[in-house]
Coordinates of C-alpha atoms in Angstrom, one line a residue:
K1 CA -94.7 -74.5 -31.0
Y2 CA -93.5 -72.9 -27.7
I3 CA -96.1 -69.8 -27.0
P4 CA -94.3 -67.5 -24.4
F5 CA -97.2 -67.1 -21.3
D6 CA -98.9 -64.1 -21.3
Y7 CA -98.5 -62.2 -17.7
S8 CA -100.6 -59.0 -19.1
R9 CA -103.1 -61.2 -19.8
S10 CA -103.2 -64.5 -17.7
V11 CA -102.6 -64.3 -13.5
P12 CA -99.0 -67.0 -13.5
W13 CA -99.5 -69.5 -10.5
Q14 CA -96.0 -68.4 -9.2
Y15 CA -98.1 -64.8 -8.1
I16 CA -100.5 -66.9 -6.2
F17 CA -97.7 -68.8 -4.8
L18 CA -95.9 -65.5 -4.0
N19 CA -99.2 -63.7 -2.6
L20 CA -99.8 -66.6 0.0
L21 CA -96.6 -67.1 1.3
M22 CA -96.1 -63.3 1.9
K23 CA -99.6 -63.2 3.1
F24 CA -98.1 -65.9 5.8
L25 CA -94.3 -64.7 6.2
V26 CA -95.7 -60.9 6.4
Q27 CA -97.7 -61.8 9.7
I28 CA -95.0 -63.3 11.6
I29 CA -92.6 -61.3 10.5
V30 CA -94.5 -57.6 10.9
W31 CA -97.5 -58.1 12.5
P32 CA -99.3 -56.0 10.0
K33 CA -102.3 -53.5 10.1
V34 CA -104.1 -53.2 6.5
V35 CA -105.7 -49.3 6.8
N36 CA -108.8 -48.7 4.3
S37 CA -108.4 -51.3 2.2
K38 CA -112.1 -51.0 0.6
A39 CA -110.0 -48.7 -1.4
L40 CA -109.2 -51.8 -3.2
K41 CA -112.7 -53.1 -4.1
S42 CA -113.2 -50.3 -6.5
K43 CA -113.6 -51.4 -10.4
G44 CA -110.2 -51.6 -11.8
P45 CA -107.6 -50.9 -13.2
H46 CA -105.7 -48.6 -10.8
V47 CA -102.2 -47.7 -10.7
I48 CA -101.1 -48.6 -7.0
A49 CA -98.2 -45.5 -6.2
I50 CA -96.2 -46.5 -3.1
L51 CA -94.0 -44.5 -1.0
H52 CA -91.3 -46.4 -1.7
Q53 CA -88.8 -46.4 2.1
T54 CA -87.3 -50.3 2.8
H55 CA -87.3 -53.8 1.5
Y56 CA -90.9 -54.6 3.6
D57 CA -92.9 -52.2 1.1
G58 CA -93.2 -54.9 -1.5
P59 CA -93.9 -57.5 0.6
L60 CA -96.6 -55.7 2.6
V61 CA -98.6 -54.9 -0.5
Y62 CA -98.7 -58.8 -1.5
Y63 CA -100.3 -59.3 2.0
A64 CA -102.9 -56.3 1.5
V65 CA -103.9 -57.0 -1.9
N66 CA -105.8 -59.8 -3.1
R67 CA -105.9 -59.8 -7.1
Y68 CA -103.2 -59.8 -9.6
F69 CA -100.9 -56.9 -9.9
R70 CA -97.7 -56.2 -11.8
F71 CA -95.1 -54.4 -9.8
V72 CA -92.8 -52.1 -12.1
S73 CA -88.6 -52.8 -11.4
T74 CA -85.8 -51.6 -12.4
A75 CA -84.6 -54.4 -15.1
L76 CA -80.7 -54.4 -13.3
Y77 CA -82.3 -57.1 -10.7
F78 CA -83.7 -59.6 -13.1
D79 CA -80.5 -61.3 -14.2
R80 CA -79.9 -61.4 -10.1
I81 CA -83.5 -62.8 -9.0
P82 CA -84.5 -64.6 -12.2
F83 CA -88.1 -65.1 -10.0
M84 CA -89.0 -61.6 -10.5
W85 CA -90.5 -62.4 -13.7
K86 CA -92.6 -65.2 -13.2
V87 CA -94.4 -62.8 -10.9
G88 CA -95.4 -60.5 -13.5
I89 CA -92.8 -58.0 -12.5
I90 CA -92.4 -55.8 -15.1
P91 CA -88.7 -54.7 -15.8
V92 CA -88.0 -51.2 -17.0
K93 CA -84.3 -50.5 -17.7
R94 CA -82.6 -46.8 -16.3
Y95 CA -81.1 -43.9 -18.1
T96 CA -83.3 -45.0 -21.6
V97 CA -86.9 -44.9 -22.7
D98 CA -87.7 -48.8 -22.5
F99 CA -90.6 -48.8 -24.9
L100 CA -90.9 -52.7 -24.2
A101 CA -91.4 -51.5 -20.5
M102 CA -94.1 -49.1 -21.5
K103 CA -95.9 -51.9 -23.9
R104 CA -96.2 -54.0 -20.9
I105 CA -97.4 -51.7 -18.7
I106 CA -100.6 -50.3 -21.2
E107 CA -101.0 -54.3 -22.4
T108 CA -101.3 -55.3 -18.5
I109 CA -104.2 -52.0 -17.8
R110 CA -106.0 -52.7 -21.3
N111 CA -106.2 -56.2 -19.2
G112 CA -107.7 -54.5 -16.5
F113 CA -105.2 -55.7 -14.2
D114 CA -103.7 -53.0 -11.8
I115 CA -99.4 -51.6 -11.9
G116 CA -98.0 -51.2 -8.7
I117 CA -95.2 -47.8 -9.0
A118 CA -92.8 -46.5 -7.1
P119 CA -92.9 -42.6 -8.2
E120 CA -90.3 -41.7 -6.7
A121 CA -88.3 -44.8 -8.4
A122 CA -86.0 -44.9 -5.3
R123 CA -85.4 -46.1 -1.7
T124 CA -85.5 -43.0 0.4
W125 CA -82.5 -43.1 2.8
D126 CA -83.7 -41.5 5.8
G127 CA -87.6 -41.9 5.7
E128 CA -88.1 -38.3 4.5
P129 CA -89.9 -38.6 1.0
I130 CA -88.1 -37.4 -2.1
C131 CA -89.2 -36.1 -5.0
I132 CA -90.9 -37.3 -7.6
R133 CA -89.7 -36.5 -11.4
K134 CA -92.2 -34.8 -13.9
E135 CA -91.9 -37.1 -16.4
I136 CA -93.4 -39.7 -13.8
W137 CA -96.6 -37.6 -13.4
K138 CA -96.8 -36.8 -16.9
L139 CA -96.7 -41.4 -17.1
L140 CA -99.4 -41.3 -14.4
R141 CA -101.6 -38.8 -16.5
K142 CA -101.3 -40.5 -19.6
L143 CA -102.4 -44.3 -17.8
N144 CA -105.7 -42.2 -17.5
I145 CA -106.7 -44.5 -14.9
P146 CA -107.1 -44.0 -11.0
V147 CA -104.1 -43.7 -8.7
I148 CA -104.2 -45.5 -5.5
P149 CA -101.7 -44.2 -3.6
V150 CA -100.0 -46.5 -0.3
K151 CA -98.6 -45.0 2.8
F152 CA -96.6 -47.4 5.2
Y153 CA -96.0 -46.8 8.9
G154 CA -93.4 -48.3 11.2
I155 CA -91.2 -49.9 8.8
Q156 CA -88.6 -46.9 8.3
R157 CA -87.4 -47.7 12.0
L158 CA -87.2 -51.9 11.4
W159 CA -85.3 -51.7 8.3
P160 CA -83.8 -48.8 6.3
R161 CA -81.7 -48.5 3.3
W162 CA -78.5 -47.6 5.1
S163 CA -78.9 -50.8 7.2
N164 CA -78.3 -54.7 6.1
R165 CA -80.4 -55.7 9.7
I166 CA -83.6 -56.8 9.5
R167 CA -85.9 -56.2 12.9
L168 CA -88.8 -57.6 13.4
G169 CA -91.9 -54.9 15.2
R170 CA -95.7 -53.9 13.8
A171 CA -96.1 -52.0 10.6
T172 CA -99.4 -50.6 8.7
I173 CA -99.9 -50.3 5.5
E174 CA -103.1 -47.9 4.4
F175 CA -104.8 -47.3 1.0
G176 CA -106.1 -44.2 0.1
D177 CA -108.8 -43.4 -1.7
P178 CA -108.5 -43.9 -6.1
V179 CA -107.7 -40.0 -7.5
S180 CA -108.5 -39.4 -11.1
P181 CA -106.0 -37.7 -13.3
E182 CA -108.5 -36.0 -14.7
D183 CA -108.8 -34.1 -10.9
Q184 CA -107.6 -30.8 -11.0
H185 CA -106.1 -31.9 -7.4
F186 CA -104.4 -34.8 -8.5
E187 CA -100.7 -34.2 -7.7
E188 CA -101.7 -32.3 -4.8
K189 CA -104.0 -34.9 -3.6
I190 CA -101.5 -37.8 -3.7
K191 CA -98.4 -36.3 -2.6
G192 CA -100.5 -35.2 0.6
F193 CA -101.3 -38.8 0.7
L194 CA -97.8 -40.1 0.5
T195 CA -96.0 -37.3 2.8
K196 CA -98.5 -37.9 5.6
P197 CA -96.2 -37.9 9.0
D198 CA -95.6 -41.6 10.5
P199 CA -95.9 -41.9 14.3
T200 CA -93.2 -44.2 14.8
F201 CA -90.8 -41.8 13.4
E202 CA -90.6 -40.1 17.3
L203 CA -89.6 -43.4 18.1
P204 CA -85.8 -44.7 18.0
Y205 CA -84.4 -47.1 15.3
R206 CA -84.0 -50.9 16.2
D207 CA -80.4 -51.4 15.2
Y208 CA -77.8 -48.5 14.4
R209 CA -75.1 -49.8 12.8
G210 CA -74.9 -49.1 9.2
I211 CA -75.9 -45.7 9.9
E212 CA -72.7 -44.6 9.2
K213 CA -73.7 -44.7 5.3
L214 CA -76.6 -42.3 6.1
L215 CA -74.3 -40.1 8.2
W216 CA -71.6 -39.9 6.2
R217 CA -69.6 -37.2 8.6
C218 CA -70.3 -36.1 11.7
P219 CA -72.7 -33.4 12.4
K220 CA -71.1 -31.5 15.1
C221 CA -67.7 -31.2 13.4
G222 CA -68.2 -32.4 10.2
T223 CA -65.3 -34.7 9.4
I224 CA -66.1 -37.3 6.7
G225 CA -66.2 -40.4 7.5
S226 CA -65.6 -40.2 11.1
I227 CA -69.2 -41.7 12.6
R228 CA -68.8 -45.5 14.5
S229 CA -72.1 -47.5 15.0
A230 CA -73.0 -49.7 17.5
K231 CA -76.6 -51.6 18.1
H232 CA -78.0 -48.7 20.1
A233 CA -75.6 -45.9 19.8
F234 CA -73.4 -43.9 17.4
Y235 CA -70.5 -41.7 17.6
C236 CA -67.8 -39.4 16.3
D237 CA -63.8 -41.0 16.6
K238 CA -62.8 -37.4 16.0
C239 CA -64.5 -35.1 18.5
G240 CA -66.1 -37.6 20.2
K241 CA -69.6 -36.3 19.8
K242 CA -72.5 -39.8 21.1
Y243 CA -75.9 -40.0 19.9
V244 CA -77.6 -42.4 22.0
K245 CA -81.4 -44.2 20.6
P246 CA -82.5 -40.7 18.4
T247 CA -85.8 -41.2 16.8
V248 CA -86.2 -41.5 13.1
N249 CA -86.7 -37.9 13.0
E250 CA -83.9 -36.6 15.0
V251 CA -81.8 -38.8 13.0
I252 CA -83.3 -37.2 9.8
A253 CA -82.8 -33.9 11.0
L254 CA -78.7 -34.6 11.9
H255 CA -78.8 -36.0 7.9
K256 CA -80.0 -32.2 6.9
K257 CA -77.1 -30.8 8.5
I258 CA -75.1 -32.0 7.4
R259 CA -75.9 -32.2 3.6
P260 CA -73.9 -29.9 1.3
D261 CA -76.6 -27.2 1.0
Y262 CA -76.6 -26.8 5.3
M263 CA -72.9 -27.5 5.9
P264 CA -70.3 -26.0 3.5
V265 CA -67.7 -28.7 1.7
K266 CA -64.0 -28.0 1.9
F267 CA -63.1 -29.2 -1.8
P268 CA -61.1 -31.6 -2.7
V269 CA -62.9 -34.7 -0.8
S270 CA -60.9 -37.6 -1.1
D271 CA -61.8 -41.3 -0.7
T272 CA -60.9 -44.4 -2.0
V273 CA -62.8 -46.3 -4.6
L274 CA -63.3 -49.8 -6.4
L275 CA -63.2 -49.1 -10.0
N276 CA -63.5 -52.1 -12.6
N277 CA -62.1 -54.6 -10.0
K278 CA -59.5 -52.2 -8.7
K279 CA -59.1 -50.1 -5.9
V280 CA -58.2 -46.7 -7.0
S281 CA -58.4 -43.1 -5.3
G282 CA -60.8 -40.6 -6.0
Q283 CA -61.4 -36.7 -5.6
I284 CA -64.5 -34.8 -5.8
Y285 CA -63.4 -31.0 -6.2
E286 CA -66.1 -28.3 -7.4
D287 CA -66.6 -28.4 -10.6
R288 CA -65.4 -32.2 -11.5
M289 CA -64.6 -35.6 -9.9
K290 CA -61.2 -37.4 -10.3
L291 CA -61.6 -42.0 -10.4
G292 CA -57.8 -42.7 -10.4
N293 CA -56.8 -41.4 -14.1
L294 CA -60.2 -40.8 -15.1
V295 CA -61.3 -37.2 -15.0
I296 CA -65.1 -36.3 -15.0
E297 CA -66.8 -33.2 -15.1
F298 CA -69.8 -32.0 -13.7
D299 CA -71.3 -30.0 -17.0
K300 CA -71.1 -33.9 -18.9
L301 CA -72.8 -35.7 -16.1
R302 CA -77.1 -36.5 -16.9
T303 CA -77.9 -38.8 -14.3
S304 CA -76.9 -40.3 -11.0
S305 CA -78.0 -43.2 -8.7
I306 CA -77.2 -45.5 -6.1
E307 CA -77.6 -49.4 -6.8
R308 CA -77.5 -52.0 -4.0
N309 CA -77.3 -49.0 -1.3
E310 CA -73.0 -49.4 -2.4
E311 CA -72.5 -48.5 -6.1
N312 CA -72.5 -45.1 -7.5
I313 CA -73.6 -45.0 -10.9
F314 CA -73.2 -41.6 -13.0
G315 CA -74.2 -40.9 -16.7
T316 CA -73.1 -38.8 -19.3
P317 CA -74.5 -39.1 -23.1
N318 CA -72.7 -41.3 -23.6
E319 CA -71.5 -44.2 -20.9
L320 CA -72.3 -45.1 -16.9
I321 CA -69.4 -44.8 -14.9
R322 CA -70.1 -47.3 -11.9
F323 CA -67.6 -47.4 -9.3
I324 CA -68.3 -48.2 -5.8
P325 CA -66.7 -46.2 -2.8
E326 CA -65.4 -46.5 0.5
T327 CA -66.4 -44.1 2.4
S328 CA -70.4 -43.7 1.6
P329 CA -72.4 -43.5 -2.1
L330 CA -74.7 -41.4 -0.5
M331 CA -71.7 -38.7 0.2
W332 CA -70.8 -38.8 -3.3
K333 CA -74.1 -38.7 -4.8
E334 CA -75.1 -35.9 -2.4
I335 CA -72.1 -33.8 -3.1
V336 CA -72.1 -34.2 -6.9
D337 CA -76.2 -33.4 -7.1
Y338 CA -76.1 -30.4 -4.9
Q339 CA -72.8 -28.8 -7.1
I340 CA -74.0 -29.7 -10.5
R341 CA -78.1 -28.5 -9.8
F342 CA -77.1 -25.7 -7.4
V343 CA -73.4 -24.4 -7.5
L344 CA -73.3 -25.4 -11.2
G345 CA -77.2 -24.1 -11.7
N346 CA -77.6 -27.4 -14.3
E347 CA -81.2 -27.2 -14.6
N348 CA -81.7 -30.2 -16.5
F349 CA -79.8 -32.7 -14.0
H350 CA -82.7 -34.4 -11.6
T351 CA -81.8 -35.2 -7.9
Y352 CA -84.7 -36.6 -5.7
Y353 CA -83.3 -34.8 -2.8
W354 CA -84.2 -31.8 -2.9
D355 CA -88.0 -30.8 -4.2
L356 CA -88.0 -28.1 -6.1
S357 CA -92.1 -28.0 -5.9
R358 CA -91.9 -27.5 -3.0

């Protein structure tokens, strides 16, 4: 009789292979430095809570951690990367309550193994921390094990979310001291560690190609879709404003400047989107959006996210609406999120770009 491998109880050989491979590759690509690794020597299990910035995050954690742990990741990637199963990663279905994933997490903890979680449940686009849902804080408390926060330095400028290009450089991974859920300053200590300033944010990016996904309109004239990027600069083809090697912090400031809470949006906003494998026109209005003949009222929406850096997913109580916009998925998310949460005043709509707890 076939007995399936129990990843919550035993260490798979694929994990050992991956761990050794990462220890080799990471040294070549980002020349890593590990700070306060002694935090990992405390008796477990723990939650390893990372500030999710880039695709370098996972390899850096595998490089620095010498014992078996299980990352929690969106189930979306498991069909495309079956190897994720083999190394013990726990898939979680989005937009629903995943009881099976919760069972796997609890069983792993009961067997003394660590769990790796990105509390924000998404990568940051510009390097700024995005807010953590109150449900995640409840989960971390209910797991009732110490949380080790993990902070990365130097990786945002090498491989930001808006870029498809990998750049070499130096990176640092720092582990915070374990924080008990019973600590009355539990959330403040974890947030404080994850939001520590990164000195490398005062340096320029290694490559600016693709930044139009982040800066979906010109910070000076406000024209949508007018930014054009090159390796060391980007410019607006409408007003001619050029930015040469701005630092990470300067790009963060430019991104804040174009967001709907700083720069008003002129409706309707028009775009072309790929919906059900067909190109159709798309428009965003003050209280609804239109995709071809499909009209979605904002008061029907409950969730929004971006997958693979290109696809918008908006959820209603009955369905998920998925499409790929031509301009920028971040444009759609930021405008729609802002309209629902702040203009229409839906307090139950979660948006991780505006931390209301600050």
